[in-house]
Every structure is written in C-alpha cells, then in structure tokens.
PDB file of C-alpha atoms in Angstrom:
ATOM      1  CA  MET Q  16      -0.035   0.086  -0.032  1.00  0.00           C
ATOM      2  CA  ARG Q  17       1.250   3.400  -0.783  1.00  0.00           C
ATOM      3  CA  VAL Q  18       0.766   6.583   1.249  1.00  0.00           C
ATOM      4  CA  GLU Q  19       1.659   9.867  -0.457  1.00  0.00           C
ATOM      5  CA  ILE Q  20       2.015  12.977   1.673  1.00  0.00           C
ATOM      6  CA  TRP Q  21       1.869  16.523   0.318  1.00  0.00           C
ATOM      7  CA  SER Q  22       3.501  18.912   2.503  1.00  0.00           C
ATOM      8  CA  ASP Q  23       5.777  21.965   2.779  1.00  0.00           C
ATOM      9  CA  ILE Q  24       8.837  22.514   5.052  1.00  0.00           C
ATOM     10  CA  ALA Q  25       7.488  25.855   5.964  1.00  0.00           C
ATOM     11  CA  CYS Q  26       4.295  24.330   7.308  1.00  0.00           C
ATOM     12  CA  PRO Q  27       4.269  23.640  11.077  1.00  0.00           C
ATOM     13  CA  TRP Q  28       1.225  21.431  10.808  1.00  0.00           C
ATOM     14  CA  CYS Q  29       2.956  19.324   8.341  1.00  0.00           C
ATOM     15  CA  TYR Q  30       5.861  18.751  10.836  1.00  0.00           C
ATOM     16  CA  VAL Q  31       3.337  17.853  13.724  1.00  0.00           C
ATOM     17  CA  GLY Q  32       1.137  15.771  11.211  1.00  0.00           C
ATOM     18  CA  LYS Q  33       4.003  13.586   9.908  1.00  0.00           C
ATOM     19  CA  ALA Q  34       4.749  12.692  13.634  1.00  0.00           C
ATOM     20  CA  ARG Q  35       1.254  11.726  14.232  1.00  0.00           C
ATOM     21  CA  PHE Q  36       1.049   9.585  11.095  1.00  0.00           C
ATOM     22  CA  GLU Q  37       4.279   7.954  11.886  1.00  0.00           C
ATOM     23  CA  LYS Q  38       2.858   7.124  15.394  1.00  0.00           C
ATOM     24  CA  ALA Q  39       0.014   5.380  13.773  1.00  0.00           C
ATOM     25  CA  LEU Q  40       2.163   3.771  11.120  1.00  0.00           C
ATOM     26  CA  ALA Q  41       4.559   2.315  13.709  1.00  0.00           C
ATOM     27  CA  ALA Q  42       1.679   0.502  15.435  1.00  0.00           C
ATOM     28  CA  PHE Q  43       0.039  -0.679  12.136  1.00  0.00           C
ATOM     29  CA  PRO Q  44       0.256  -4.357  11.740  1.00  0.00           C
ATOM     30  CA  HIS Q  45       1.148  -4.111   8.001  1.00  0.00           C
ATOM     31  CA  ARG Q  46       3.662  -1.227   8.280  1.00  0.00           C
ATOM     32  CA  GLU Q  47       6.446  -3.166   6.457  1.00  0.00           C
ATOM     33  CA  SER Q  48       4.163  -3.337   3.375  1.00  0.00           C
ATOM     34  CA  VAL Q  49       3.450   0.560   3.370  1.00  0.00           C
ATOM     35  CA  GLU Q  50       5.375   2.719   1.190  1.00  0.00           C
ATOM     36  CA  VAL Q  51       5.560   6.383   2.153  1.00  0.00           C
ATOM     37  CA  VAL Q  52       6.224   8.942  -0.537  1.00  0.00           C
ATOM     38  CA  HIS Q  53       6.552  12.689   0.158  1.00  0.00           C
ATOM     39  CA  ARG Q  54       5.107  15.060  -2.447  1.00  0.00           C
ATOM     40  CA  SER Q  55       5.815  18.797  -3.001  1.00  0.00           C
ATOM     41  CA  PHE Q  56       3.510  21.639  -2.074  1.00  0.00           C
ATOM     42  CA  GLU Q  57       4.583  25.246  -1.654  1.00  0.00           C
ATOM     43  CA  LEU Q  58       2.627  27.347   0.748  1.00  0.00           C
ATOM     44  CA  ASP Q  59       4.236  30.654  -0.574  1.00  0.00           C
ATOM     45  CA  PRO Q  60       5.305  29.774  -4.116  1.00  0.00           C
ATOM     46  CA  GLY Q  61       5.328  33.366  -5.245  1.00  0.00           C
ATOM     47  CA  ARG Q  62       7.845  34.441  -2.644  1.00  0.00           C
ATOM     48  CA  ALA Q  63      11.270  35.523  -4.062  1.00  0.00           C
ATOM     49  CA  LYS Q  64      14.138  33.259  -3.290  1.00  0.00           C
ATOM     50  CA  GLY Q  65      15.959  36.030  -1.247  1.00  0.00           C
ATOM     51  CA  ASP Q  66      12.863  37.251   0.611  1.00  0.00           C
ATOM     52  CA  VAL Q  67      13.234  36.183   4.078  1.00  0.00           C
ATOM     53  CA  GLN Q  68      11.325  37.609   7.012  1.00  0.00           C
ATOM     54  CA  PRO Q  69      10.395  36.733  10.619  1.00  0.00           C
ATOM     55  CA  VAL Q  70       7.357  34.290  10.964  1.00  0.00           C
ATOM     56  CA  ILE Q  71       5.608  36.712  13.110  1.00  0.00           C
ATOM     57  CA  THR Q  72       5.950  39.477  10.432  1.00  0.00           C
ATOM     58  CA  MET Q  73       4.774  37.118   7.812  1.00  0.00           C
ATOM     59  CA  LEU Q  74       1.759  35.995   9.769  1.00  0.00           C
ATOM     60  CA  THR Q  75       0.590  39.602  10.563  1.00  0.00           C
ATOM     61  CA  LYS Q  76       0.888  40.641   6.886  1.00  0.00           C
ATOM     62  CA  LYS Q  77      -0.651  37.464   5.379  1.00  0.00           C
ATOM     63  CA  TYR Q  78      -3.567  36.909   7.910  1.00  0.00           C
ATOM     64  CA  GLY Q  79      -4.126  40.375   9.231  1.00  0.00           C
ATOM     65  CA  MET Q  80      -3.697  39.243  12.915  1.00  0.00           C
ATOM     66  CA  SER Q  81      -1.868  41.218  15.514  1.00  0.00           C
ATOM     67  CA  GLU Q  82       1.667  40.354  16.634  1.00  0.00           C
ATOM     68  CA  ALA Q  83       0.109  39.103  19.908  1.00  0.00           C
ATOM     69  CA  GLN Q  84      -2.290  36.850  18.065  1.00  0.00           C
ATOM     70  CA  ALA Q  85       0.530  35.502  15.898  1.00  0.00           C
ATOM     71  CA  GLN Q  86       2.785  34.722  18.858  1.00  0.00           C
ATOM     72  CA  ALA Q  87      -0.142  33.018  20.685  1.00  0.00           C
ATOM     73  CA  GLY Q  88      -0.508  30.864  17.636  1.00  0.00           C
ATOM     74  CA  GLU Q  89       3.231  29.983  17.783  1.00  0.00           C
ATOM     75  CA  GLU Q  90       2.931  29.089  21.410  1.00  0.00           C
ATOM     76  CA  ASN Q  91       0.130  26.805  20.596  1.00  0.00           C
ATOM     77  CA  LEU Q  92       2.148  25.157  17.872  1.00  0.00           C
ATOM     78  CA  GLY Q  93       4.869  24.639  20.232  1.00  0.00           C
ATOM     79  CA  ALA Q  94       2.565  22.906  22.673  1.00  0.00           C
ATOM     80  CA  GLN Q  95       1.228  20.740  19.923  1.00  0.00           C
ATOM     81  CA  ALA Q  96       4.736  19.767  18.834  1.00  0.00           C
ATOM     82  CA  ALA Q  97       6.000  18.865  22.307  1.00  0.00           C
ATOM     83  CA  ALA Q  98       3.056  16.704  22.786  1.00  0.00           C
ATOM     84  CA  GLU Q  99       4.457  14.659  19.855  1.00  0.00           C
ATOM     85  CA  GLY Q 100       8.027  14.664  21.211  1.00  0.00           C
ATOM     86  CA  LEU Q 101       9.060  17.406  18.814  1.00  0.00           C
ATOM     87  CA  GLU Q 102      11.211  20.455  19.327  1.00  0.00           C
ATOM     88  CA  TYR Q 103       9.736  23.826  18.303  1.00  0.00           C
ATOM     89  CA  ARG Q 104      11.121  27.255  18.538  1.00  0.00           C
ATOM     90  CA  THR Q 105       8.184  29.605  19.329  1.00  0.00           C
ATOM     91  CA  HIS Q 106      10.498  32.700  18.948  1.00  0.00           C
ATOM     92  CA  GLY Q 107      12.903  33.902  16.457  1.00  0.00           C
ATOM     93  CA  ARG Q 108      12.031  31.629  13.464  1.00  0.00           C
ATOM     94  CA  ASP Q 109      12.028  33.096   9.907  1.00  0.00           C
ATOM     95  CA  HIS Q 110      10.162  32.261   6.746  1.00  0.00           C
ATOM     96  CA  GLY Q 111      11.134  32.056   3.102  1.00  0.00           C
ATOM     97  CA  ASN Q 112      10.896  30.305  -0.298  1.00  0.00           C
ATOM     98  CA  THR Q 113      11.101  26.466  -0.122  1.00  0.00           C
ATOM     99  CA  PHE Q 114      11.491  25.621  -3.806  1.00  0.00           C
ATOM    100  CA  ASP Q 115      15.070  24.487  -3.612  1.00  0.00           C
ATOM    101  CA  MET Q 116      14.303  22.311  -0.638  1.00  0.00           C
ATOM    102  CA  HIS Q 117      11.634  20.553  -2.668  1.00  0.00           C
ATOM    103  CA  ARG Q 118      14.019  20.095  -5.621  1.00  0.00           C
ATOM    104  CA  LEU Q 119      16.496  18.485  -3.227  1.00  0.00           C
ATOM    105  CA  LEU Q 120      13.783  16.272  -1.742  1.00  0.00           C
ATOM    106  CA  HIS Q 121      13.274  14.921  -5.248  1.00  0.00           C
ATOM    107  CA  LEU Q 122      17.000  14.216  -5.578  1.00  0.00           C
ATOM    108  CA  ALA Q 123      16.687  12.434  -2.246  1.00  0.00           C
ATOM    109  CA  LYS Q 124      13.778  10.472  -3.380  1.00  0.00           C
ATOM    110  CA  ALA Q 125      15.883   9.259  -6.462  1.00  0.00           C
ATOM    111  CA  GLN Q 126      18.500   8.025  -3.903  1.00  0.00           C
ATOM    112  CA  GLY Q 127      16.271   6.529  -1.457  1.00  0.00           C
ATOM    113  CA  ARG Q 128      16.941   9.130   1.348  1.00  0.00           C
ATOM    114  CA  GLN Q 129      13.741  11.221   0.855  1.00  0.00           C
ATOM    115  CA  ASP Q 130      12.301  10.527   4.417  1.00  0.00           C
ATOM    116  CA  GLU Q 131      15.668  11.331   6.155  1.00  0.00           C
ATOM    117  CA  LEU Q 132      15.978  14.593   4.343  1.00  0.00           C
ATOM    118  CA  ILE Q 133      12.466  15.824   4.930  1.00  0.00           C
ATOM    119  CA  GLN Q 134      12.827  15.099   8.663  1.00  0.00           C
ATOM    120  CA  ILE Q 135      16.223  16.859   8.851  1.00  0.00           C
ATOM    121  CA  LEU Q 136      14.668  19.942   7.088  1.00  0.00           C
ATOM    122  CA  TYR Q 137      11.778  20.048   9.518  1.00  0.00           C
ATOM    123  CA  LYS Q 138      14.067  19.883  12.458  1.00  0.00           C
ATOM    124  CA  ALA Q 139      16.356  22.507  10.966  1.00  0.00           C
ATOM    125  CA  ASN Q 140      13.466  24.940  10.202  1.00  0.00           C
ATOM    126  CA  PHE Q 141      11.355  24.433  13.289  1.00  0.00           C
ATOM    127  CA  ALA Q 142      13.967  23.534  16.124  1.00  0.00           C
ATOM    128  CA  GLU Q 143      17.249  24.863  15.265  1.00  0.00           C
ATOM    129  CA  GLU Q 144      18.521  28.551  15.471  1.00  0.00           C
ATOM    130  CA  ARG Q 145      20.308  28.584  12.178  1.00  0.00           C
ATOM    131  CA  SER Q 146      18.077  29.575   9.224  1.00  0.00           C
ATOM    132  CA  VAL Q 147      17.297  27.367   6.421  1.00  0.00           C
ATOM    133  CA  TYR Q 148      16.474  30.387   4.316  1.00  0.00           C
ATOM    134  CA  ALA Q 149      18.928  33.047   5.125  1.00  0.00           C
ATOM    135  CA  GLU Q 150      22.299  31.293   5.199  1.00  0.00           C
ATOM    136  CA  GLY Q 151      22.260  30.391   1.390  1.00  0.00           C
ATOM    137  CA  GLU Q 152      22.680  27.233  -0.513  1.00  0.00           C
ATOM    138  CA  GLU Q 153      25.584  25.816   1.487  1.00  0.00           C
ATOM    139  CA  ARG Q 154      23.359  25.506   4.600  1.00  0.00           C
ATOM    140  CA  LEU Q 155      21.037  23.193   2.400  1.00  0.00           C
ATOM    141  CA  VAL Q 156      23.986  21.263   1.101  1.00  0.00           C
ATOM    142  CA  GLU Q 157      25.072  20.666   4.832  1.00  0.00           C
ATOM    143  CA  LEU Q 158      21.559  19.351   5.650  1.00  0.00           C
ATOM    144  CA  ALA Q 159      21.503  17.206   2.342  1.00  0.00           C
ATOM    145  CA  VAL Q 160      24.779  15.616   3.558  1.00  0.00           C
ATOM    146  CA  ALA Q 161      23.385  15.016   6.989  1.00  0.00           C
ATOM    147  CA  ALA Q 162      20.653  13.001   5.370  1.00  0.00           C
ATOM    148  CA  GLY Q 163      23.233  10.904   3.521  1.00  0.00           C
ATOM    149  CA  LEU Q 164      23.396  12.597   0.036  1.00  0.00           C
ATOM    150  CA  ASP Q 165      26.595  13.591  -1.745  1.00  0.00           C
ATOM    151  CA  ALA Q 166      27.519  17.164  -1.333  1.00  0.00           C
ATOM    152  CA  ASP Q 167      28.406  17.601  -5.022  1.00  0.00           C
ATOM    153  CA  ASP Q 168      25.185  16.060  -6.131  1.00  0.00           C
ATOM    154  CA  ALA Q 169      23.323  18.549  -3.971  1.00  0.00           C
ATOM    155  CA  ARG Q 170      25.343  21.473  -5.253  1.00  0.00           C
ATOM    156  CA  LYS Q 171      24.632  20.533  -8.830  1.00  0.00           C
ATOM    157  CA  VAL Q 172      20.952  20.493  -8.294  1.00  0.00           C
ATOM    158  CA  LEU Q 173      21.097  23.899  -6.491  1.00  0.00           C
ATOM    159  CA  ALA Q 174      23.361  25.413  -9.195  1.00  0.00           C
ATOM    160  CA  ASP Q 175      20.691  24.282 -11.940  1.00  0.00           C
ATOM    161  CA  PRO Q 176      17.355  26.024 -11.383  1.00  0.00           C
ATOM    162  CA  THR Q 177      15.798  23.515 -13.840  1.00  0.00           C
ATOM    163  CA  ALA Q 178      16.946  20.295 -11.917  1.00  0.00           C
ATOM    164  CA  TYR Q 179      13.819  18.567 -10.492  1.00  0.00           C
ATOM    165  CA  ALA Q 180      11.744  21.658 -11.060  1.00  0.00           C
ATOM    166  CA  ASP Q 181       9.356  19.870 -13.280  1.00  0.00           C
ATOM    167  CA  ASP Q 182       8.987  17.203 -10.635  1.00  0.00           C
ATOM    168  CA  VAL Q 183       8.056  19.762  -8.104  1.00  0.00           C
ATOM    169  CA  ARG Q 184       5.542  21.412 -10.332  1.00  0.00           C
ATOM    170  CA  ALA Q 185       4.003  18.059 -11.286  1.00  0.00           C
ATOM    171  CA  ASP Q 186       3.408  17.259  -7.658  1.00  0.00           C
ATOM    172  CA  GLU Q 187       1.726  20.608  -7.145  1.00  0.00           C
ATOM    173  CA  ARG Q 188      -0.487  20.118 -10.112  1.00  0.00           C
ATOM    174  CA  GLU Q 189      -1.525  16.665  -8.938  1.00  0.00           C
ATOM    175  CA  ALA Q 190      -2.297  18.002  -5.502  1.00  0.00           C
ATOM    176  CA  ALA Q 191      -4.749  20.538  -7.186  1.00  0.00           C
ATOM    177  CA  GLU Q 192      -6.280  17.788  -9.286  1.00  0.00           C
ATOM    178  CA  LEU Q 193      -6.885  15.827  -6.166  1.00  0.00           C
ATOM    179  CA  GLY Q 194      -8.512  18.631  -4.463  1.00  0.00           C
ATOM    180  CA  ALA Q 195      -5.812  19.482  -1.967  1.00  0.00           C
ATOM    181  CA  SER Q 196      -6.199  23.275  -0.965  1.00  0.00           C
ATOM    182  CA  GLY Q 197      -3.822  22.952   2.081  1.00  0.00           C
ATOM    183  CA  VAL Q 198      -1.280  20.707   3.648  1.00  0.00           C
ATOM    184  CA  PRO Q 199      -0.498  18.149   5.144  1.00  0.00           C
ATOM    185  CA  PHE Q 200      -2.570  16.090   2.735  1.00  0.00           C
ATOM    186  CA  PHE Q 201      -2.342  12.336   2.804  1.00  0.00           C
ATOM    187  CA  VAL Q 202      -3.509  10.056   0.120  1.00  0.00           C
ATOM    188  CA  LEU Q 203      -3.857   6.295   0.805  1.00  0.00           C
ATOM    189  CA  ASP Q 204      -3.650   4.107  -2.332  1.00  0.00           C
ATOM    190  CA  ARG Q 205      -5.295   6.878  -4.464  1.00  0.00           C
ATOM    191  CA  LYS Q 206      -8.457   5.881  -2.736  1.00  0.00           C
ATOM    192  CA  TYR Q 207      -8.733   7.772   0.496  1.00  0.00           C
ATOM    193  CA  GLY Q 208      -7.543  11.183   1.484  1.00  0.00           C
ATOM    194  CA  VAL Q 209      -6.921  12.611   5.020  1.00  0.00           C
ATOM    195  CA  SER Q 210      -6.490  16.440   5.279  1.00  0.00           C
ATOM    196  CA  GLY Q 211      -4.567  18.190   8.162  1.00  0.00           C
ATOM    197  CA  ALA Q 212      -2.608  17.099  11.063  1.00  0.00           C
ATOM    198  CA  GLN Q 213      -5.258  14.684  12.395  1.00  0.00           C
ATOM    199  CA  PRO Q 214      -4.830  12.804  15.729  1.00  0.00           C
ATOM    200  CA  ALA Q 215      -2.930   9.480  15.365  1.00  0.00           C
ATOM    201  CA  ASP Q 216      -6.195   7.420  15.777  1.00  0.00           C
ATOM    202  CA  VAL Q 217      -7.647   9.030  12.670  1.00  0.00           C
ATOM    203  CA  PHE Q 218      -4.601   7.860  10.685  1.00  0.00           C
ATOM    204  CA  THR Q 219      -4.939   4.430  12.327  1.00  0.00           C
ATOM    205  CA  GLN Q 220      -8.478   4.228  11.134  1.00  0.00           C
ATOM    206  CA  ALA Q 221      -7.554   5.405   7.614  1.00  0.00           C
ATOM    207  CA  LEU Q 222      -4.697   2.976   7.309  1.00  0.00           C
ATOM    208  CA  THR Q 223      -6.937  -0.094   8.537  1.00  0.00           C
ATOM    209  CA  GLN Q 224      -9.725   1.015   6.155  1.00  0.00           C
ATOM    210  CA  ALA Q 225      -7.428   1.250   3.201  1.00  0.00           C
ATOM    211  CA  TRP Q 226      -5.680  -1.848   3.772  1.00  0.00           C
ATOM    212  CA  GLY Q 227      -8.875  -3.789   4.162  1.00  0.00           C
ATOM    213  CA  GLU Q 228     -10.325  -2.569   1.165  1.00  0.00           C
ATOM    214  CA  ARG Q 229      -7.561  -3.386  -1.255  1.00  0.00           C
ATOM    215  CA  PRO Q 230      -8.924  -5.422  -4.137  1.00  0.00           C
ATOM    216  CA  PRO Q 231      -7.943  -9.243  -3.995  1.00  0.00           C
ATOM    217  CA  LEU Q 232      -5.400 -10.356  -6.564  1.00  0.00           C
ATOM    218  CA  LYS Q 233      -7.094 -11.705  -9.669  1.00  0.00           C
ATOM    219  CA  LEU Q 234      -5.092 -14.723 -11.062  1.00  0.00           C
ATOM    220  CA  ILE Q 235      -5.108 -15.398 -14.796  1.00  0.00           C
ATOM    221  CA  GLU Q 236      -5.320 -19.125 -15.442  1.00  0.00           C
ATOM    222  CA  ASP Q 237      -1.836 -20.500 -15.629  1.00  0.00           C
ATOM    223  CA  ASN Q 238      -2.795 -23.599 -17.610  1.00  0.00           C
ATOM    224  CA  GLY Q 239      -0.367 -25.762 -15.612  1.00  0.00           C
ATOM    225  CA  ALA Q 240       2.744 -23.774 -16.394  1.00  0.00           C
ATOM    226  CA  GLU Q 241       5.781 -24.875 -14.516  1.00  0.00           C
ATOM    227  CA  ALA Q 242       6.626 -22.840 -11.373  1.00  0.00           C
ATOM    228  CA  CYS Q 243       8.851 -23.137  -8.220  1.00  0.00           C
ATOM    229  CA  GLY Q 244       7.441 -23.449  -4.663  1.00  0.00           C
ATOM    230  CA  PRO Q 245       8.302 -24.143  -1.236  1.00  0.00           C
ATOM    231  CA  ASP Q 246       9.392 -27.641  -2.027  1.00  0.00           C
ATOM    232  CA  GLY Q 247      11.727 -26.570  -4.842  1.00  0.00           C
ATOM    233  CA  CYS Q 248      11.319 -26.415  -8.635  1.00  0.00           C
ATOM    234  CA  ALA Q 249       9.728 -29.016 -10.924  1.00  0.00           C
ATOM    235  CA  VAL Q 250      12.495 -30.381 -13.207  1.00  0.00           C
ATOM    236  CA  PRO Q 251      11.070 -31.289 -16.645  1.00  0.00           C
ATOM    237  CA  GLN Q 252      11.389 -35.036 -17.333  1.00  0.00           C
ATOM    238  CA  HIS Q 253      12.577 -36.141 -20.793  1.00  0.00           C
TER     239      HIS Q 253
END
C-alpha cells in the first residue's frame, strides 16, 4: 500500500502531522508493506528566493492578525509539537521560499533518502537557531549531507534551477487535481484522503480501512505452467 504525503517544509502542521502519522504507522500491523512517498507543495510559491522575514511578521501581513495573536499561535504550535515529542522554537524563526528544498527532496527520493532529508529539514526549520532560508545554498548542502546525500550532487541540483523543477511542479498540479487546498494532505492508495494534522487514531483508522479494502489479486489461469514453490522447482522429465 502506498501513502503519499503532500507537505511543505514551511508548514508547522506538516511537521506535527508527520509525527502523528508515523505514530499510527509504527503500530500498524502491516507497516512493512506500506510505502511512504513525500510530495511537493509550496505554501508561498510566489515569494522570491531571497525574500526572508520573521515568521511573526509574515503571519501579521498574510492573515491580518496582531503580533500578539501571531505569537499566541506559535505558542500553541509549540505545545502541539511538544506533545508529539518534537522540538519547536516559538520565538525567532524566519520564513522564506522552499522551492530549492523541494528540488533537493526529489534528488533524495531518487537516492532512497527522502524521508531522512525531510525530517532533517523540518528539524532545522522548526527547532534549530540557524536559518534554512537566510544562510544560502551551503546550508542546504550541509543538511543534504546529513541526510546521506553527496555534497556535490546537492550542489549540482542547487546550481541548476531546472533540476527537478518539473517534478516539483508536477506534484503541485497533482495536488490541485486531487482537491488539496492545504497541507498536510495524505492520500492512501489513491483511494482515501486525509487532510490536516489529524490525531494518530484517525490515521490508524484510515490505514486500517485502506488496507482492508484493497482489491484481492485476480489470477489469470496459468494452464499448468511450471513454477517453483516451497518444495523446490519441478524439473522437466524427458
């Protein structure tokens, strides 16, 4: 069974939702048969690459809230994250463009290190003092290496603005076609969707339902063709 997760590194609920989903997946009896794929979704795709500002400033401008309201929201998110065992800096975080991070995530996917990189990027963005936006490409290279990627491979991707760009855009188009207007957005076997950072028991229910409703395998008649089994392989007799 495949679970696809549309998310953005700048999204705090994606950070929390991933932890809740993984809690449900860890307890799922068939977890070894579940493939998890992370898909790209930018919350702020129109933001220029060098346009970095404090999270509180971004929230007040984007949503028209006061600084006190924005800070209260950050405190609430910090408490939600802590309940899932996650670190979360409620003061001093910044916000910027995540397109290069998504391109690196597609590189990581090609090398089987996608989950490692997305978790490192989340932690860097939400829990560490150093910025993932303001320190330039070498900061992203450093994080890619921490996830097991080659530094030169990461630099090549970042130096070429077309590298994996089509993959990111394809993910975003697909999210729109599936009706995702926000993230996190979880799609189970292209049959069920779960929107938002739901409690772990909601993900447990979704995993159980999706697994139970998988169609049984339809076997085409083999007409007695030779095959190997637990007792070995039949050897043709001449």
